[in-house]
Coordinates of C-alpha atoms and ligand atoms in Angstrom, one line a residue:
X713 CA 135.6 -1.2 -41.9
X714 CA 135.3 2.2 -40.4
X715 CA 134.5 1.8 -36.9
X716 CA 133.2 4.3 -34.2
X717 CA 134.9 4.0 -30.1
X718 CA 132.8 6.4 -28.0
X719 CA 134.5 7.0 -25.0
X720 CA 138.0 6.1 -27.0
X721 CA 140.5 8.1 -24.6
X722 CA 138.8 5.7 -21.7
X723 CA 140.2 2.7 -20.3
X724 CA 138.4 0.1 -21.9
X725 CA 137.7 1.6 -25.3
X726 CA 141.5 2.8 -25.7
X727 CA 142.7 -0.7 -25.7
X728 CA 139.3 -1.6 -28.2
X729 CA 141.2 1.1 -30.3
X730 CA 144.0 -0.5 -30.5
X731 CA 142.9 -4.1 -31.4
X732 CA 140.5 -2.7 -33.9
X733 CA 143.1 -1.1 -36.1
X734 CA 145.6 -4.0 -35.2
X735 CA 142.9 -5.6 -37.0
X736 CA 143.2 -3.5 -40.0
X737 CA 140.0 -1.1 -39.5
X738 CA 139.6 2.5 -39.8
X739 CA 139.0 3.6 -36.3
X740 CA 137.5 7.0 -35.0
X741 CA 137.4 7.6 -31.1
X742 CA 135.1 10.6 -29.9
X743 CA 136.3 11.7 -25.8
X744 CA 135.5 14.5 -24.0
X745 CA 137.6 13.5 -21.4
X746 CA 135.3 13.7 -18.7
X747 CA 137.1 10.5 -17.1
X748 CA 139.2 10.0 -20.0
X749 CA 143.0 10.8 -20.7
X750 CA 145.1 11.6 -23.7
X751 CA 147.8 9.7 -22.5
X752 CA 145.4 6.6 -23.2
X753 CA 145.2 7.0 -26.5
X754 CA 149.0 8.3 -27.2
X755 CA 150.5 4.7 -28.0
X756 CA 148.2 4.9 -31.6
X757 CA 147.8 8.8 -31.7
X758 CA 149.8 8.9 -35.0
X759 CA 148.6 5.3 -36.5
X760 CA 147.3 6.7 -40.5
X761 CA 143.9 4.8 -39.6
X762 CA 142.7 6.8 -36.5
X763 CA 141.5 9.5 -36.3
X764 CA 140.1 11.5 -33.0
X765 CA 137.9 14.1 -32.0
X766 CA 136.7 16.0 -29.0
X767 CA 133.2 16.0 -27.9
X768 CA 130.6 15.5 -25.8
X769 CA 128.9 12.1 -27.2
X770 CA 125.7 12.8 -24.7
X771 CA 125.1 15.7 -26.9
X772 CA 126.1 15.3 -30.6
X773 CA 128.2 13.0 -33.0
X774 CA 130.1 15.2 -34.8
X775 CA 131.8 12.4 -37.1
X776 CA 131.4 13.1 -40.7
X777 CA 131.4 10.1 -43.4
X778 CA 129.7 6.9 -43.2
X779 CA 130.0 4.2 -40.3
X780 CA 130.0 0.2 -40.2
X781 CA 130.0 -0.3 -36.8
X782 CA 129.4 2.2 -33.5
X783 CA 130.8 1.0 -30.2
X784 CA 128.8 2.7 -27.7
X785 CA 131.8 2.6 -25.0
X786 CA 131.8 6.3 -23.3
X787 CA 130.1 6.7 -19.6
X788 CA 132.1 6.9 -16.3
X789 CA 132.3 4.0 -15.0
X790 CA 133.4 4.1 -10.6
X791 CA 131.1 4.3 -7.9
X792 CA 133.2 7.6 -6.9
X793 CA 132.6 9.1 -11.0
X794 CA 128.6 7.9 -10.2
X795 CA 128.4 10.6 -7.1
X796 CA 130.7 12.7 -8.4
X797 CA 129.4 12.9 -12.3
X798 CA 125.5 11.7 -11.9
X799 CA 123.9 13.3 -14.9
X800 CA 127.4 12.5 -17.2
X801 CA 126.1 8.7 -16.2
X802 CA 122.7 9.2 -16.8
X803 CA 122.7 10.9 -20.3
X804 CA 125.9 8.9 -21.0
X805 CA 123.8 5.5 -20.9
X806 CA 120.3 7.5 -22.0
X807 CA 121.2 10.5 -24.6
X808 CA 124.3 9.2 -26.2
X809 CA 122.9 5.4 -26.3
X810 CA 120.2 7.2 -28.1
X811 CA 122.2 9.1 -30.4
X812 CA 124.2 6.1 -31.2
X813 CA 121.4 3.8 -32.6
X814 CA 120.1 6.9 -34.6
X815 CA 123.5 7.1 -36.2
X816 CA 123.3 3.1 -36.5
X817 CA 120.1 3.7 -38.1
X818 CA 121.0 6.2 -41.1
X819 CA 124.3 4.5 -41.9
X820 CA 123.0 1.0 -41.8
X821 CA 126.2 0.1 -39.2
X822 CA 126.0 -2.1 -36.5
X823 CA 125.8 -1.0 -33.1
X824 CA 127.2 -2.4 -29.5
X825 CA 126.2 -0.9 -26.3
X826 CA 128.8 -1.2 -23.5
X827 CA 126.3 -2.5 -20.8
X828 CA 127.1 -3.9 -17.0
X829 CA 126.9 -6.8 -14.8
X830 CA 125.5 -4.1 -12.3
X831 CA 122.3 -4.0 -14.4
X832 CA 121.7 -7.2 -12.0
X833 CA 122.4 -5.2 -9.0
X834 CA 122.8 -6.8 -5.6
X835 CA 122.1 -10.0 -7.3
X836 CA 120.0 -12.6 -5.9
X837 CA 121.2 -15.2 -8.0
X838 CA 124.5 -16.6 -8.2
X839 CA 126.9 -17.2 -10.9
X840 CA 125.2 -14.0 -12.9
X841 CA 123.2 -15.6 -16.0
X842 CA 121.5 -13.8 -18.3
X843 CA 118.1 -14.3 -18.1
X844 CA 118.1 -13.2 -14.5
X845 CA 116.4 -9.9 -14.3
X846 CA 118.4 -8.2 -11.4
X847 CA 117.7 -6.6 -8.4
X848 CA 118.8 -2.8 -8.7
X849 CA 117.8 -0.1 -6.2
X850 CA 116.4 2.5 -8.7
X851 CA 116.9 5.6 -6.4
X852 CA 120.0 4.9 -4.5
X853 CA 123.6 6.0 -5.3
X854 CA 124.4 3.7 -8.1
X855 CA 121.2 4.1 -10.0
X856 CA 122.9 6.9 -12.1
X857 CA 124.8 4.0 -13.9
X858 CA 122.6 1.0 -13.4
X859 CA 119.2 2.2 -14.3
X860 CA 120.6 4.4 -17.3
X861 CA 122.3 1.3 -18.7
X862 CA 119.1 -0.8 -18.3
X863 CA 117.2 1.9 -19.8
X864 CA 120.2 1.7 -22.6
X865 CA 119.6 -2.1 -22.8
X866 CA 115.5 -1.7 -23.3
X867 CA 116.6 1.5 -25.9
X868 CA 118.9 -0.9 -27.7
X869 CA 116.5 -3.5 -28.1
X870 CA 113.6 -1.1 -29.2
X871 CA 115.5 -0.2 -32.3
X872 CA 116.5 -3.9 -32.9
X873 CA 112.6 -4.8 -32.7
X874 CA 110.8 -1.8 -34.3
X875 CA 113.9 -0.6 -36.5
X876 CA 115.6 -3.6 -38.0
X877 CA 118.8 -2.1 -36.6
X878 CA 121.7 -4.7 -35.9
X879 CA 122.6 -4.7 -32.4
X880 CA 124.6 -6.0 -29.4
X881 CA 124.6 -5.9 -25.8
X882 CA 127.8 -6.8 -23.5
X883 CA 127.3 -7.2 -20.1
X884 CA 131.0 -6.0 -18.7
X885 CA 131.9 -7.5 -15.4
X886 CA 134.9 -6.1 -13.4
X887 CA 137.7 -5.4 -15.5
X888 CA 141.4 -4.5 -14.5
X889 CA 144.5 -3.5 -16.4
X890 CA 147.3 -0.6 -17.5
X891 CA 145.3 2.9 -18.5
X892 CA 143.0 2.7 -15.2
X893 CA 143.0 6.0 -13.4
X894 CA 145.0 5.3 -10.2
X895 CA 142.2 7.7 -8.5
X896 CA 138.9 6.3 -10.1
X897 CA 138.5 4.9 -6.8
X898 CA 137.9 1.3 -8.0
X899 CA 139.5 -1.3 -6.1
X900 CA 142.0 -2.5 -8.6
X901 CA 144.0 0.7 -8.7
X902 CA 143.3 2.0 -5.5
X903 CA 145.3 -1.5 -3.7
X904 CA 147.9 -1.2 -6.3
X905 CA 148.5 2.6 -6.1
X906 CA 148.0 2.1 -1.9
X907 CA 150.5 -1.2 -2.3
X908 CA 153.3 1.2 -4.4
X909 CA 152.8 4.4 -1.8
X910 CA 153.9 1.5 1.1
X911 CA 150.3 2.5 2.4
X912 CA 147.6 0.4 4.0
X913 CA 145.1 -1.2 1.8
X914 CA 142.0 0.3 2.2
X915 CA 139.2 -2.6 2.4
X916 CA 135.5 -1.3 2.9
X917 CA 133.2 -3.4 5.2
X918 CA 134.5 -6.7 6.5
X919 CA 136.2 -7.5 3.5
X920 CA 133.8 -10.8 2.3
X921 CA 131.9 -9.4 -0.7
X922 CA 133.1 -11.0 -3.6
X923 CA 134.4 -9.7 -7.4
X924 CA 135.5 -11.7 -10.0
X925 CA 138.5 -9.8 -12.7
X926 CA 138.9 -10.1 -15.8
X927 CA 142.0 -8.7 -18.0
X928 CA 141.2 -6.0 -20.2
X929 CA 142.4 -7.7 -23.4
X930 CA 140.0 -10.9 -22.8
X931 CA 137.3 -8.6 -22.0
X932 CA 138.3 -6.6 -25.5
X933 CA 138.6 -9.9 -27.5
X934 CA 135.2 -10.8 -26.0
X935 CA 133.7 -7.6 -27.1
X936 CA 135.4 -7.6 -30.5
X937 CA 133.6 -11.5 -31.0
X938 CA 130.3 -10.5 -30.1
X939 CA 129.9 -7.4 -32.3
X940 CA 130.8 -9.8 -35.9
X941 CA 128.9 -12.4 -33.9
X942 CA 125.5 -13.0 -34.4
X943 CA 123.9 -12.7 -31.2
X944 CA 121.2 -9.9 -30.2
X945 CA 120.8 -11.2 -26.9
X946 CA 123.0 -9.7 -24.3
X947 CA 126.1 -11.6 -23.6
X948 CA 127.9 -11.5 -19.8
X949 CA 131.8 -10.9 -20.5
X950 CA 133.8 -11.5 -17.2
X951 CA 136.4 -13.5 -15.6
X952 CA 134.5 -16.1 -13.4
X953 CA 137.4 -16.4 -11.2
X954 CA 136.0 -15.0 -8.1
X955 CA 137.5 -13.6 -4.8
X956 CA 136.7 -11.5 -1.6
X957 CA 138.2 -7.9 -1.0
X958 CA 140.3 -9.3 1.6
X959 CA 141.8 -12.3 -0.5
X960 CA 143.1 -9.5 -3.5
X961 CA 143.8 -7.3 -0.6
X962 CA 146.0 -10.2 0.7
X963 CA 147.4 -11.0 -3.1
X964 CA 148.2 -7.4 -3.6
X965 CA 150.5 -6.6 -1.0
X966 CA 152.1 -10.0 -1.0
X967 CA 152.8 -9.5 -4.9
X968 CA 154.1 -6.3 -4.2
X969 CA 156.0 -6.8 -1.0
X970 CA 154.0 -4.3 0.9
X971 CA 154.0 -4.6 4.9
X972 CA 151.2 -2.2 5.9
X973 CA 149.3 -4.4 6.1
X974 CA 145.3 -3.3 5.3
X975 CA 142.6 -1.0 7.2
X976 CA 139.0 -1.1 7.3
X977 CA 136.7 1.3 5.6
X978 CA 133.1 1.3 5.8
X979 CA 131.3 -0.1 2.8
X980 CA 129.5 2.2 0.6
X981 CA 126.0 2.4 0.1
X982 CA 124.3 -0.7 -1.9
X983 CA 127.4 -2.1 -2.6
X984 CA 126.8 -5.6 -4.5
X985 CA 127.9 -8.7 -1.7
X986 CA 128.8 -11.2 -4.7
X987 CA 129.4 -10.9 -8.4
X988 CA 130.8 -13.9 -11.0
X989 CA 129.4 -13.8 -14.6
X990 CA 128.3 -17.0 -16.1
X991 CA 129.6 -16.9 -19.0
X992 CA 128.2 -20.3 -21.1
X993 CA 127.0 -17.9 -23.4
X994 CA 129.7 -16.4 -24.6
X995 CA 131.7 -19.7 -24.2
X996 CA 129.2 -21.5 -27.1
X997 CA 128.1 -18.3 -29.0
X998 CA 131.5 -16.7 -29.6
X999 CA 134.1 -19.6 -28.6
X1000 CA 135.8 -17.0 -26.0
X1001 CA 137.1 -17.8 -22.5
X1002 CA 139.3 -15.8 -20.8
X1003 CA 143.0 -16.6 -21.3
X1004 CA 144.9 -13.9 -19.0
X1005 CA 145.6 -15.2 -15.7
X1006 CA 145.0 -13.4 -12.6
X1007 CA 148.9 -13.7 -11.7
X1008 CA 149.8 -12.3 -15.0
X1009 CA 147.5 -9.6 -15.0
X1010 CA 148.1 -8.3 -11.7
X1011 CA 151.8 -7.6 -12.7
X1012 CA 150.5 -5.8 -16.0
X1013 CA 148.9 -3.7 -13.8
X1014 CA 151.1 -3.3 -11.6
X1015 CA 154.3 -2.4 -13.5
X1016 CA 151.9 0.0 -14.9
X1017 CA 150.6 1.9 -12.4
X1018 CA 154.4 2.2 -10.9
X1019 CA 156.0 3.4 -14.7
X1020 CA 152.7 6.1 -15.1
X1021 CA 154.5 7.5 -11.1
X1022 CA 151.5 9.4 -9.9
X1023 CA 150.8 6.8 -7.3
Ligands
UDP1267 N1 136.6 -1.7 -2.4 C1 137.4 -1.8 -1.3 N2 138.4 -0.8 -1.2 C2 138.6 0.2 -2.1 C3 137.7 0.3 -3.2 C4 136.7 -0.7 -3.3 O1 137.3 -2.7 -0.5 O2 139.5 1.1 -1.8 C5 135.6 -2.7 -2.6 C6 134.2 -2.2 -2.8 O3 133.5 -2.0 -1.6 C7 133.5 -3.4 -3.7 C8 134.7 -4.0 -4.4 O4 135.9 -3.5 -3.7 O5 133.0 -4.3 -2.8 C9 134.8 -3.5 -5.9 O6 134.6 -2.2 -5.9 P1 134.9 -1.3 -7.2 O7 134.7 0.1 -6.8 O8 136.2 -1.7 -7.9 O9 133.8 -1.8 -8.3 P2 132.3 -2.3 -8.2 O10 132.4 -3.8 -8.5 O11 131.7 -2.1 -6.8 O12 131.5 -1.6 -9.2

């Protein structure tokens, strides 16, 4: 197939590159590398079956010839990128989402928006299923991201209902792994790059709030299942094996010998207390569970943040 990666130079969608064209597809990444990087995408630069080009996917999609599938992957994607880039995050879940299904539409391709377990905010409910409704601050800090991916959600399902066109919705919980920035501000890079520096680990608030991480190729396998799946509904892709701050602050400098032990920070504005996906759907619609473990990944990560030696 010839497949679209918005957002291909990213994190995510770089290794979604790669897996697609293991797979044997035709792959063109569009990147304005707003958070992206071209050392993300150098491993398959060369490959005969990708192609890449530079734009801004909020405003156009320059990509001539005809599509089969459009993965709707670009938008930053930290709570530092959200202050820092708000209208980026905005039109990047709004304009381009739009712009997407349009392009879905005329070529008859199937389209998957890159949506987020923070579309259920602070979340009232715990595991994250998905028939909970959320509970989002519409005006504060993260808004940027959560509101334009729940208006990308509605968007996405308009043009299912009222335009036949053949979509899918993942719900990405937090996901770690090699090609993060180690300055996105996100705590997965952040303790590792802290960890390598010999630095104190910086742990906002007391420390308690929960996450739950998921390696980057389960989340991609995940991703790559739903899209030939079925399945219209959105579908929660995480890692339910949860943790507070302070227990993968604890795991990070143990892991990599650090002694400076960790500091306190104060905790950002709205910043969800627990997150864990539920993931039965995607466990009886697409026969996927995650397979990395969180030992395994960790090192990944880590050797990866200390070969890249900005840290
Ligand atoms: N966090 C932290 N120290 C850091 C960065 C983040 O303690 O240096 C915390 C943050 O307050 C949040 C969790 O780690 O509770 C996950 O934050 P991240 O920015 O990775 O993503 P989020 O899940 O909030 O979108």
């Amino acid at each position: 197939m010839r497949i679209l990666v918005t957002g291909g130079a990213g994190f995510v969608p770089s290794h979604l590159c790669e897996r697609l064209l293991s797979e044997g597809h035709e792959v063109v990444a569009i990147d304005n590398f707003v958070t992206g990087h071209r050392r993300n995408i150098a491993a398959f630069a060369q490959h005969p079956r990708f192609s890449f080009i530079e734009a801004d996917v909020t405003r156009e999609l320059p990509v001539p010839g005809k599509l089969d599938r459009i993965y709707h992957m670009a938008s930053p994607a930290s709570p530092i990128d959200y202050v820092e880039l708000p209208f980026e995050t905005l039109y990047a879940g709004s304009d381009a989402t739009r712009l997407g299904l349009d392009r879905a539409r005329a070529d008859g391709a199937r389209f998957l928006l890159a949506s987020t377990s923070e579309v259920y905010g602070d979340p009232a409910i715990h595991p994250q299923v998905e028939s909970y409704w959320g509970n989002v601050n519409p005006i504060g800090v993260r808004s940027v991201y959560d509101e334009a991916k729940r208006y990308g959600e509605a968007l996405t399902m308009a043009y299912h209902r009222y335009h036949g066109v053949a979509t899918r919705i993942v719900r990405i919980f937090n996901t770690y792994g090699p090609r993060m920035r180690p300055n996105d501000g996100r705590v997965m890079p952040a303790f590792c790059s802290q960890a390598l520096r010999g630095e104190p680990l910086t742990v906002f608030g007391d420390g308690l709030q929960t996450r739950s991480f998921c390696y980057v190729s389960d989340l991609v396998d995940g991703i790559d299942r739903l899209m030939e799946s079925n399945l219209t509904e959105p579908c929660n892709v995480g890692n339910p094996h949860e943790m507070t701050m302070l227990q993968l602050a604890e795991y990070i400098n143990r892991f990599t010998g650090n002694t400076a032990g960790i500091i306190h920070k104060p905790l950002p504005k709205d910043d969800p207390t627990r997150r864990k996906p539920d993931i039965s759907r995607a466990s009886a619609e697409l026969g996927w569970a995650p397979r990395v473990s969180f030992e395994d990944g960790v090192s990944r990560t880590v050797d990866y943040f200390r070969a890249l030696g900005e840290v």
